[in-house]
Amino acid sequence: QLHLVESGGGVVQPGGSLRLSCAASGFTLDDYNIAWFRQAPGKEREGVSCINHSGNIRYASSVEGRFTISRDSAKNTTYLQMDSLKPEDTAVYYCAADKSPFSFCVLRDNVMDYWGKGTLVTVSS
């Protein structure tokens, strides 16, 4: 079975940093399109960042320049480094995966095949 497990969420002050981890089991992460999504209270889920099998990376405009996605093949883990956090970044963050063959990574929640259960990030003073 294919599983994704997020970790690294917590409570931080504005301007602080967190690194989220997405550990994969049952499949090789490098063969998949991996994406981070988030959902704030009362709002729809939105795409944050993605990285695909060919290394293509994309960011939502709201996080570009502050967040960095990466992966460690040896650990079969994808990371989301979040810097300069803002209160509006508060959300449950989800890791998701699919096997889209496209050159550009995919940030569409309706095409994702596998999901983690999420990790809560709270940015508050």
PDB file of N, CA, C and O in Angstrom, residues 18-91:
ATOM      1  N   LEU A  18       9.356  27.027   9.666  1.00  0.00           N
ATOM      2  CA  LEU A  18       9.084  25.624   9.924  1.00  0.00           C
ATOM      3  C   LEU A  18       9.506  24.825   8.709  1.00  0.00           C
ATOM      4  O   LEU A  18       9.474  25.336   7.587  1.00  0.00           O
ATOM      5  N   ARG A  19       9.877  23.581   8.929  1.00  0.00           N
ATOM      6  CA  ARG A  19      10.125  22.661   7.831  1.00  0.00           C
ATOM      7  C   ARG A  19       9.184  21.474   7.957  1.00  0.00           C
ATOM      8  O   ARG A  19       9.232  20.731   8.940  1.00  0.00           O
ATOM      9  N   LEU A  20       8.339  21.312   6.961  1.00  0.00           N
ATOM     10  CA  LEU A  20       7.434  20.182   6.914  1.00  0.00           C
ATOM     11  C   LEU A  20       8.074  19.026   6.159  1.00  0.00           C
ATOM     12  O   LEU A  20       8.807  19.237   5.195  1.00  0.00           O
ATOM     13  N   SER A  21       7.777  17.817   6.600  1.00  0.00           N
ATOM     14  CA  SER A  21       8.282  16.617   5.951  1.00  0.00           C
ATOM     15  C   SER A  21       7.121  15.775   5.450  1.00  0.00           C
ATOM     16  O   SER A  21       6.064  15.718   6.082  1.00  0.00           O
ATOM     17  N   CYS A  22       7.328  15.128   4.327  1.00  0.00           N
ATOM     18  CA  CYS A  22       6.365  14.195   3.757  1.00  0.00           C
ATOM     19  C   CYS A  22       7.114  12.910   3.459  1.00  0.00           C
ATOM     20  O   CYS A  22       7.870  12.835   2.482  1.00  0.00           O
ATOM     21  N   ALA A  23       6.929  11.924   4.308  1.00  0.00           N
ATOM     22  CA  ALA A  23       7.613  10.646   4.165  1.00  0.00           C
ATOM     23  C   ALA A  23       6.738   9.674   3.390  1.00  0.00           C
ATOM     24  O   ALA A  23       5.574   9.468   3.730  1.00  0.00           O
ATOM     25  N   ALA A  24       7.308   9.078   2.357  1.00  0.00           N
ATOM     26  CA  ALA A  24       6.585   8.139   1.509  1.00  0.00           C
ATOM     27  C   ALA A  24       6.987   6.711   1.834  1.00  0.00           C
ATOM     28  O   ALA A  24       8.147   6.428   2.130  1.00  0.00           O
ATOM     29  N   SER A  25       6.023   5.821   1.758  1.00  0.00           N
ATOM     30  CA  SER A  25       6.283   4.397   1.908  1.00  0.00           C
ATOM     31  C   SER A  25       5.437   3.636   0.901  1.00  0.00           C
ATOM     32  O   SER A  25       4.348   4.063   0.537  1.00  0.00           O
ATOM     33  N   GLY A  26       5.955   2.503   0.445  1.00  0.00           N
ATOM     34  CA  GLY A  26       5.242   1.689  -0.518  1.00  0.00           C
ATOM     35  C   GLY A  26       5.445   2.096  -1.963  1.00  0.00           C
ATOM     36  O   GLY A  26       4.927   1.421  -2.863  1.00  0.00           O
ATOM     37  N   PHE A  27       6.165   3.173  -2.202  1.00  0.00           N
ATOM     38  CA  PHE A  27       6.469   3.609  -3.559  1.00  0.00           C
ATOM     39  C   PHE A  27       7.692   4.498  -3.522  1.00  0.00           C
ATOM     40  O   PHE A  27       8.077   5.007  -2.466  1.00  0.00           O
ATOM     41  N   THR A  28       8.285   4.692  -4.682  1.00  0.00           N
ATOM     42  CA  THR A  28       9.459   5.542  -4.802  1.00  0.00           C
ATOM     43  C   THR A  28       9.015   6.958  -5.121  1.00  0.00           C
ATOM     44  O   THR A  28       8.443   7.220  -6.183  1.00  0.00           O
ATOM     45  N   LEU A  29       9.279   7.856  -4.222  1.00  0.00           N
ATOM     46  CA  LEU A  29       8.818   9.232  -4.339  1.00  0.00           C
ATOM     47  C   LEU A  29       9.289   9.894  -5.625  1.00  0.00           C
ATOM     48  O   LEU A  29       8.550  10.678  -6.232  1.00  0.00           O
ATOM     49  N   ASP A  30      10.496   9.600  -6.052  1.00  0.00           N
ATOM     50  CA  ASP A  30      11.069  10.246  -7.228  1.00  0.00           C
ATOM     51  C   ASP A  30      10.319   9.925  -8.517  1.00  0.00           C
ATOM     52  O   ASP A  30      10.484  10.634  -9.510  1.00  0.00           O
ATOM     53  N   ASP A  31       9.502   8.887  -8.515  1.00  0.00           N
ATOM     54  CA  ASP A  31       8.744   8.507  -9.701  1.00  0.00           C
ATOM     55  C   ASP A  31       7.407   9.228  -9.796  1.00  0.00           C
ATOM     56  O   ASP A  31       6.677   9.028 -10.768  1.00  0.00           O
ATOM     57  N   TYR A  32       7.074  10.052  -8.817  1.00  0.00           N
ATOM     58  CA  TYR A  32       5.763  10.667  -8.719  1.00  0.00           C
ATOM     59  C   TYR A  32       5.831  12.186  -8.744  1.00  0.00           C
ATOM     60  O   TYR A  32       6.862  12.797  -8.445  1.00  0.00           O
ATOM     61  N   ASN A  33       4.709  12.774  -9.100  1.00  0.00           N
ATOM     62  CA  ASN A  33       4.460  14.185  -8.870  1.00  0.00           C
ATOM     63  C   ASN A  33       4.032  14.349  -7.414  1.00  0.00           C
ATOM     64  O   ASN A  33       3.070  13.729  -6.970  1.00  0.00           O
ATOM     65  N   ILE A  34       4.755  15.161  -6.658  1.00  0.00           N
ATOM     66  CA  ILE A  34       4.470  15.398  -5.247  1.00  0.00           C
ATOM     67  C   ILE A  34       4.060  16.850  -5.072  1.00  0.00           C
ATOM     68  O   ILE A  34       4.716  17.757  -5.590  1.00  0.00           O
ATOM     69  N   ALA A  35       2.997  17.073  -4.323  1.00  0.00           N
ATOM     70  CA  ALA A  35       2.489  18.424  -4.134  1.00  0.00           C
ATOM     71  C   ALA A  35       2.121  18.658  -2.687  1.00  0.00           C
ATOM     72  O   ALA A  35       1.723  17.736  -1.969  1.00  0.00           O
ATOM     73  N   TRP A  36       2.273  19.901  -2.257  1.00  0.00           N
ATOM     74  CA  TRP A  36       1.794  20.362  -0.965  1.00  0.00           C
ATOM     75  C   TRP A  36       0.561  21.232  -1.181  1.00  0.00           C
ATOM     76  O   TRP A  36       0.565  22.139  -2.030  1.00  0.00           O
ATOM     77  N   PHE A  37      -0.474  20.956  -0.415  1.00  0.00           N
ATOM     78  CA  PHE A  37      -1.688  21.757  -0.384  1.00  0.00           C
ATOM     79  C   PHE A  37      -1.915  22.246   1.033  1.00  0.00           C
ATOM     80  O   PHE A  37      -1.345  21.719   1.988  1.00  0.00           O
ATOM     81  N   ARG A  38      -2.760  23.251   1.171  1.00  0.00           N
ATOM     82  CA  ARG A  38      -3.138  23.714   2.492  1.00  0.00           C
ATOM     83  C   ARG A  38      -4.594  24.134   2.490  1.00  0.00           C
ATOM     84  O   ARG A  38      -5.146  24.538   1.468  1.00  0.00           O
ATOM     85  N   GLN A  39      -5.197  24.037   3.663  1.00  0.00           N
ATOM     86  CA  GLN A  39      -6.586  24.438   3.818  1.00  0.00           C
ATOM     87  C   GLN A  39      -6.739  25.180   5.136  1.00  0.00           C
ATOM     88  O   GLN A  39      -6.532  24.613   6.209  1.00  0.00           O
ATOM     89  N   ALA A  40      -7.086  26.452   5.030  1.00  0.00           N
ATOM     90  CA  ALA A  40      -7.327  27.283   6.195  1.00  0.00           C
ATOM     91  C   ALA A  40      -8.783  27.146   6.626  1.00  0.00           C
ATOM     92  O   ALA A  40      -9.644  26.773   5.823  1.00  0.00           O
ATOM     93  N   PRO A  41      -9.082  27.445   7.882  1.00  0.00           N
ATOM     94  CA  PRO A  41     -10.466  27.337   8.356  1.00  0.00           C
ATOM     95  C   PRO A  41     -11.430  28.158   7.508  1.00  0.00           C
ATOM     96  O   PRO A  41     -11.192  29.339   7.249  1.00  0.00           O
ATOM     97  N   GLY A  42     -12.498  27.526   7.060  1.00  0.00           N
ATOM     98  CA  GLY A  42     -13.509  28.209   6.281  1.00  0.00           C
ATOM     99  C   GLY A  42     -13.148  28.491   4.843  1.00  0.00           C
ATOM    100  O   GLY A  42     -13.911  29.158   4.140  1.00  0.00           O
ATOM    101  N   LYS A  43     -12.005  27.999   4.376  1.00  0.00           N
ATOM    102  CA  LYS A  43     -11.560  28.249   3.017  1.00  0.00           C
ATOM    103  C   LYS A  43     -11.339  26.945   2.266  1.00  0.00           C
ATOM    104  O   LYS A  43     -11.191  25.885   2.860  1.00  0.00           O
ATOM    105  N   GLU A  44     -11.319  27.050   0.942  1.00  0.00           N
ATOM    106  CA  GLU A  44     -11.067  25.892   0.106  1.00  0.00           C
ATOM    107  C   GLU A  44      -9.590  25.537   0.113  1.00  0.00           C
ATOM    108  O   GLU A  44      -8.725  26.374   0.363  1.00  0.00           O
ATOM    109  N   ARG A  45      -9.309  24.290  -0.183  1.00  0.00           N
ATOM    110  CA  ARG A  45      -7.938  23.831  -0.269  1.00  0.00           C
ATOM    111  C   ARG A  45      -7.239  24.480  -1.463  1.00  0.00           C
ATOM    112  O   ARG A  45      -7.821  24.614  -2.544  1.00  0.00           O
ATOM    113  N   GLU A  46      -5.992  24.886  -1.266  1.00  0.00           N
ATOM    114  CA  GLU A  46      -5.231  25.515  -2.323  1.00  0.00           C
ATOM    115  C   GLU A  46      -3.871  24.851  -2.478  1.00  0.00           C
ATOM    116  O   GLU A  46      -3.285  24.362  -1.510  1.00  0.00           O
ATOM    117  N   GLY A  47      -3.376  24.858  -3.690  1.00  0.00           N
ATOM    118  CA  GLY A  47      -2.052  24.332  -3.952  1.00  0.00           C
ATOM    119  C   GLY A  47      -0.980  25.282  -3.465  1.00  0.00           C
ATOM    120  O   GLY A  47      -1.102  26.503  -3.609  1.00  0.00           O
ATOM    121  N   VAL A  48       0.083  24.738  -2.904  1.00  0.00           N
ATOM    122  CA  VAL A  48       1.191  25.522  -2.366  1.00  0.00           C
ATOM    123  C   VAL A  48       2.444  25.363  -3.217  1.00  0.00           C
ATOM    124  O   VAL A  48       3.061  26.351  -3.624  1.00  0.00           O
ATOM    125  N   SER A  49       2.830  24.123  -3.473  1.00  0.00           N
ATOM    126  CA  SER A  49       4.053  23.859  -4.223  1.00  0.00           C
ATOM    127  C   SER A  49       4.031  22.427  -4.728  1.00  0.00           C
ATOM    128  O   SER A  49       3.333  21.576  -4.180  1.00  0.00           O
ATOM    129  N   CYS A  50       4.807  22.163  -5.769  1.00  0.00           N
ATOM    130  CA  CYS A  50       4.914  20.806  -6.293  1.00  0.00           C
ATOM    131  C   CYS A  50       6.296  20.570  -6.865  1.00  0.00           C
ATOM    132  O   CYS A  50       7.011  21.507  -7.226  1.00  0.00           O
ATOM    133  N   ILE A  51       6.650  19.301  -6.934  1.00  0.00           N
ATOM    134  CA  ILE A  51       7.879  18.861  -7.580  1.00  0.00           C
ATOM    135  C   ILE A  51       7.576  17.520  -8.239  1.00  0.00           C
ATOM    136  O   ILE A  51       6.940  16.663  -7.634  1.00  0.00           O
ATOM    137  N   ASN A  52       8.008  17.335  -9.481  1.00  0.00           N
ATOM    138  CA  ASN A  52       7.641  16.120 -10.188  1.00  0.00           C
ATOM    139  C   ASN A  52       8.850  15.238 -10.481  1.00  0.00           C
ATOM    140  O   ASN A  52       9.974  15.512 -10.051  1.00  0.00           O
ATOM    141  N   HIS A  53       8.582  14.169 -11.228  1.00  0.00           N
ATOM    142  CA  HIS A  53       9.601  13.158 -11.497  1.00  0.00           C
ATOM    143  C   HIS A  53      10.818  13.708 -12.221  1.00  0.00           C
ATOM    144  O   HIS A  53      11.919  13.176 -12.053  1.00  0.00           O
ATOM    145  N   SER A  54      10.637  14.742 -13.025  1.00  0.00           N
ATOM    146  CA  SER A  54      11.739  15.336 -13.766  1.00  0.00           C
ATOM    147  C   SER A  54      12.392  16.507 -13.039  1.00  0.00           C
ATOM    148  O   SER A  54      13.324  17.112 -13.568  1.00  0.00           O
ATOM    149  N   GLY A  55      11.919  16.839 -11.849  1.00  0.00           N
ATOM    150  CA  GLY A  55      12.497  17.912 -11.064  1.00  0.00           C
ATOM    151  C   GLY A  55      11.877  19.271 -11.268  1.00  0.00           C
ATOM    152  O   GLY A  55      12.365  20.256 -10.696  1.00  0.00           O
ATOM    153  N   ASN A  56      10.828  19.362 -12.064  1.00  0.00           N
ATOM    154  CA  ASN A  56      10.156  20.640 -12.242  1.00  0.00           C
ATOM    155  C   ASN A  56       9.487  21.070 -10.944  1.00  0.00           C
ATOM    156  O   ASN A  56       8.854  20.252 -10.273  1.00  0.00           O
ATOM    157  N   ILE A  57       9.616  22.337 -10.594  1.00  0.00           N
ATOM    158  CA  ILE A  57       9.108  22.886  -9.343  1.00  0.00           C
ATOM    159  C   ILE A  57       8.227  24.097  -9.641  1.00  0.00           C
ATOM    160  O   ILE A  57       8.556  24.920 -10.500  1.00  0.00           O
ATOM    161  N   ARG A  58       7.142  24.207  -8.918  1.00  0.00           N
ATOM    162  CA  ARG A  58       6.246  25.355  -9.009  1.00  0.00           C
ATOM    163  C   ARG A  58       5.839  25.794  -7.613  1.00  0.00           C
ATOM    164  O   ARG A  58       5.814  24.993  -6.677  1.00  0.00           O
ATOM    165  N   TYR A  59       5.499  27.079  -7.483  1.00  0.00           N
ATOM    166  CA  TYR A  59       5.007  27.632  -6.230  1.00  0.00           C
ATOM    167  C   TYR A  59       3.783  28.495  -6.488  1.00  0.00           C
ATOM    168  O   TYR A  59       3.680  29.155  -7.528  1.00  0.00           O
ATOM    169  N   ALA A  60       2.885  28.501  -5.530  1.00  0.00           N
ATOM    170  CA  ALA A  60       1.813  29.478  -5.556  1.00  0.00           C
ATOM    171  C   ALA A  60       2.406  30.868  -5.372  1.00  0.00           C
ATOM    172  O   ALA A  60       3.404  31.051  -4.665  1.00  0.00           O
ATOM    173  N   SER A  61       1.809  31.854  -6.009  1.00  0.00           N
ATOM    174  CA  SER A  61       2.336  33.211  -5.918  1.00  0.00           C
ATOM    175  C   SER A  61       2.365  33.722  -4.482  1.00  0.00           C
ATOM    176  O   SER A  61       3.220  34.538  -4.126  1.00  0.00           O
ATOM    177  N   SER A  62       1.465  33.237  -3.654  1.00  0.00           N
ATOM    178  CA  SER A  62       1.385  33.696  -2.280  1.00  0.00           C
ATOM    179  C   SER A  62       2.560  33.241  -1.417  1.00  0.00           C
ATOM    180  O   SER A  62       2.800  33.815  -0.353  1.00  0.00           O
ATOM    181  N   VAL A  63       3.289  32.215  -1.861  1.00  0.00           N
ATOM    182  CA  VAL A  63       4.394  31.683  -1.065  1.00  0.00           C
ATOM    183  C   VAL A  63       5.736  31.770  -1.778  1.00  0.00           C
ATOM    184  O   VAL A  63       6.778  31.546  -1.145  1.00  0.00           O
ATOM    185  N   GLU A  64       5.741  32.091  -3.050  1.00  0.00           N
ATOM    186  CA  GLU A  64       6.990  32.141  -3.811  1.00  0.00           C
ATOM    187  C   GLU A  64       7.954  33.147  -3.190  1.00  0.00           C
ATOM    188  O   GLU A  64       7.581  34.266  -2.867  1.00  0.00           O
ATOM    189  N   GLY A  65       9.182  32.723  -3.026  1.00  0.00           N
ATOM    190  CA  GLY A  65      10.194  33.546  -2.386  1.00  0.00           C
ATOM    191  C   GLY A  65      10.319  33.300  -0.901  1.00  0.00           C
ATOM    192  O   GLY A  65      11.317  33.705  -0.298  1.00  0.00           O
ATOM    193  N   ARG A  66       9.328  32.648  -0.306  1.00  0.00           N
ATOM    194  CA  ARG A  66       9.351  32.350   1.121  1.00  0.00           C
ATOM    195  C   ARG A  66       9.436  30.854   1.405  1.00  0.00           C
ATOM    196  O   ARG A  66      10.020  30.453   2.411  1.00  0.00           O
ATOM    197  N   PHE A  67       8.841  30.038   0.544  1.00  0.00           N
ATOM    198  CA  PHE A  67       8.818  28.585   0.727  1.00  0.00           C
ATOM    199  C   PHE A  67       9.753  27.926  -0.281  1.00  0.00           C
ATOM    200  O   PHE A  67       9.930  28.414  -1.402  1.00  0.00           O
ATOM    201  N   THR A  68      10.313  26.791   0.113  1.00  0.00           N
ATOM    202  CA  THR A  68      11.186  26.026  -0.757  1.00  0.00           C
ATOM    203  C   THR A  68      10.844  24.551  -0.649  1.00  0.00           C
ATOM    204  O   THR A  68      10.829  23.994   0.446  1.00  0.00           O
ATOM    205  N   ILE A  69      10.570  23.919  -1.791  1.00  0.00           N
ATOM    206  CA  ILE A  69      10.296  22.495  -1.811  1.00  0.00           C
ATOM    207  C   ILE A  69      11.557  21.750  -2.236  1.00  0.00           C
ATOM    208  O   ILE A  69      12.326  22.223  -3.078  1.00  0.00           O
ATOM    209  N   SER A  70      11.774  20.584  -1.652  1.00  0.00           N
ATOM    210  CA  SER A  70      12.931  19.771  -1.990  1.00  0.00           C
ATOM    211  C   SER A  70      12.624  18.317  -1.673  1.00  0.00           C
ATOM    212  O   SER A  70      11.595  18.005  -1.063  1.00  0.00           O
ATOM    213  N   ARG A  71      13.507  17.435  -2.088  1.00  0.00           N
ATOM    214  CA  ARG A  71      13.331  16.022  -1.768  1.00  0.00           C
ATOM    215  C   ARG A  71      14.679  15.366  -1.516  1.00  0.00           C
ATOM    216  O   ARG A  71      15.701  15.766  -2.073  1.00  0.00           O
ATOM    217  N   ASP A  72      14.652  14.364  -0.663  1.00  0.00           N
ATOM    218  CA  ASP A  72      15.816  13.568  -0.337  1.00  0.00           C
ATOM    219  C   ASP A  72      15.504  12.152  -0.788  1.00  0.00           C
ATOM    220  O   ASP A  72      14.750  11.435  -0.125  1.00  0.00           O
ATOM    221  N   SER A  73      16.074  11.749  -1.911  1.00  0.00           N
ATOM    222  CA  SER A  73      15.763  10.445  -2.479  1.00  0.00           C
ATOM    223  C   SER A  73      16.161   9.307  -1.546  1.00  0.00           C
ATOM    224  O   SER A  73      15.453   8.304  -1.442  1.00  0.00           O
ATOM    225  N   ALA A  74      17.293   9.454  -0.869  1.00  0.00           N
ATOM    226  CA  ALA A  74      17.766   8.407   0.024  1.00  0.00           C
ATOM    227  C   ALA A  74      16.791   8.154   1.158  1.00  0.00           C
ATOM    228  O   ALA A  74      16.648   7.027   1.626  1.00  0.00           O
ATOM    229  N   LYS A  75      16.125   9.202   1.620  1.00  0.00           N
ATOM    230  CA  LYS A  75      15.155   9.080   2.709  1.00  0.00           C
ATOM    231  C   LYS A  75      13.723   8.942   2.203  1.00  0.00           C
ATOM    232  O   LYS A  75      12.807   8.791   3.013  1.00  0.00           O
ATOM    233  N   ASN A  76      13.540   9.015   0.882  1.00  0.00           N
ATOM    234  CA  ASN A  76      12.214   8.922   0.278  1.00  0.00           C
ATOM    235  C   ASN A  76      11.258   9.937   0.913  1.00  0.00           C
ATOM    236  O   ASN A  76      10.108   9.622   1.237  1.00  0.00           O
ATOM    237  N   THR A  77      11.744  11.155   1.075  1.00  0.00           N
ATOM    238  CA  THR A  77      11.021  12.199   1.782  1.00  0.00           C
ATOM    239  C   THR A  77      11.076  13.509   1.005  1.00  0.00           C
ATOM    240  O   THR A  77      12.122  13.865   0.452  1.00  0.00           O
ATOM    241  N   THR A  78       9.956  14.202   0.975  1.00  0.00           N
ATOM    242  CA  THR A  78       9.856  15.538   0.396  1.00  0.00           C
ATOM    243  C   THR A  78       9.698  16.544   1.522  1.00  0.00           C
ATOM    244  O   THR A  78       8.994  16.287   2.502  1.00  0.00           O
ATOM    245  N   TYR A  79      10.339  17.704   1.384  1.00  0.00           N
ATOM    246  CA  TYR A  79      10.304  18.732   2.410  1.00  0.00           C
ATOM    247  C   TYR A  79       9.698  20.023   1.868  1.00  0.00           C
ATOM    248  O   TYR A  79       9.803  20.334   0.677  1.00  0.00           O
ATOM    249  N   LEU A  80       9.087  20.769   2.756  1.00  0.00           N
ATOM    250  CA  LEU A  80       8.641  22.119   2.460  1.00  0.00           C
ATOM    251  C   LEU A  80       9.206  23.036   3.533  1.00  0.00           C
ATOM    252  O   LEU A  80       8.729  23.038   4.669  1.00  0.00           O
ATOM    253  N   GLN A  81      10.246  23.769   3.172  1.00  0.00           N
ATOM    254  CA  GLN A  81      10.833  24.742   4.073  1.00  0.00           C
ATOM    255  C   GLN A  81      10.038  26.029   3.978  1.00  0.00           C
ATOM    256  O   GLN A  81       9.917  26.606   2.901  1.00  0.00           O
ATOM    257  N   MET A  82       9.506  26.499   5.095  1.00  0.00           N
ATOM    258  CA  MET A  82       8.657  27.674   5.135  1.00  0.00           C
ATOM    259  C   MET A  82       9.346  28.745   5.976  1.00  0.00           C
ATOM    260  O   MET A  82       9.541  28.562   7.181  1.00  0.00           O
ATOM    261  N   ASP A  83       9.701  29.842   5.343  1.00  0.00           N
ATOM    262  CA  ASP A  83      10.353  30.964   6.005  1.00  0.00           C
ATOM    263  C   ASP A  83       9.458  32.195   5.936  1.00  0.00           C
ATOM    264  O   ASP A  83       8.538  32.276   5.128  1.00  0.00           O
ATOM    265  N   SER A  84       9.766  33.162   6.781  1.00  0.00           N
ATOM    266  CA  SER A  84       9.016  34.424   6.814  1.00  0.00           C
ATOM    267  C   SER A  84       7.514  34.174   6.888  1.00  0.00           C
ATOM    268  O   SER A  84       6.724  34.772   6.151  1.00  0.00           O
ATOM    269  N   LEU A  85       7.128  33.316   7.788  1.00  0.00           N
ATOM    270  CA  LEU A  85       5.728  32.914   7.880  1.00  0.00           C
ATOM    271  C   LEU A  85       4.832  34.077   8.297  1.00  0.00           C
ATOM    272  O   LEU A  85       5.220  34.933   9.096  1.00  0.00           O
ATOM    273  N   LYS A  86       3.639  34.072   7.733  1.00  0.00           N
ATOM    274  CA  LYS A  86       2.636  35.090   7.987  1.00  0.00           C
ATOM    275  C   LYS A  86       1.400  34.452   8.603  1.00  0.00           C
ATOM    276  O   LYS A  86       1.152  33.261   8.403  1.00  0.00           O
ATOM    277  N   PRO A  87       0.595  35.228   9.321  1.00  0.00           N
ATOM    278  CA  PRO A  87      -0.633  34.658   9.883  1.00  0.00           C
ATOM    279  C   PRO A  87      -1.524  33.999   8.833  1.00  0.00           C
ATOM    280  O   PRO A  87      -2.179  32.995   9.134  1.00  0.00           O
ATOM    281  N   GLU A  88      -1.544  34.533   7.620  1.00  0.00           N
ATOM    282  CA  GLU A  88      -2.368  33.951   6.573  1.00  0.00           C
ATOM    283  C   GLU A  88      -1.851  32.607   6.061  1.00  0.00           C
ATOM    284  O   GLU A  88      -2.527  31.953   5.265  1.00  0.00           O
ATOM    285  N   ASP A  89      -0.673  32.193   6.501  1.00  0.00           N
ATOM    286  CA  ASP A  89      -0.176  30.861   6.189  1.00  0.00           C
ATOM    287  C   ASP A  89      -0.769  29.795   7.099  1.00  0.00           C
ATOM    288  O   ASP A  89      -0.548  28.602   6.872  1.00  0.00           O
ATOM    289  N   THR A  90      -1.485  30.205   8.120  1.00  0.00           N
ATOM    290  CA  THR A  90      -2.099  29.258   9.044  1.00  0.00           C
ATOM    291  C   THR A  90      -3.065  28.349   8.300  1.00  0.00           C
ATOM    292  O   THR A  90      -3.980  28.816   7.623  1.00  0.00           O
ATOM    293  N   ALA A  91      -2.853  27.046   8.414  1.00  0.00           N
ATOM    294  CA  ALA A  91      -3.676  26.076   7.705  1.00  0.00           C
ATOM    295  C   ALA A  91      -3.228  24.676   8.083  1.00  0.00           C
ATOM    296  O   ALA A  91      -2.166  24.485   8.685  1.00  0.00           O
TER     297      ALA A  91
END
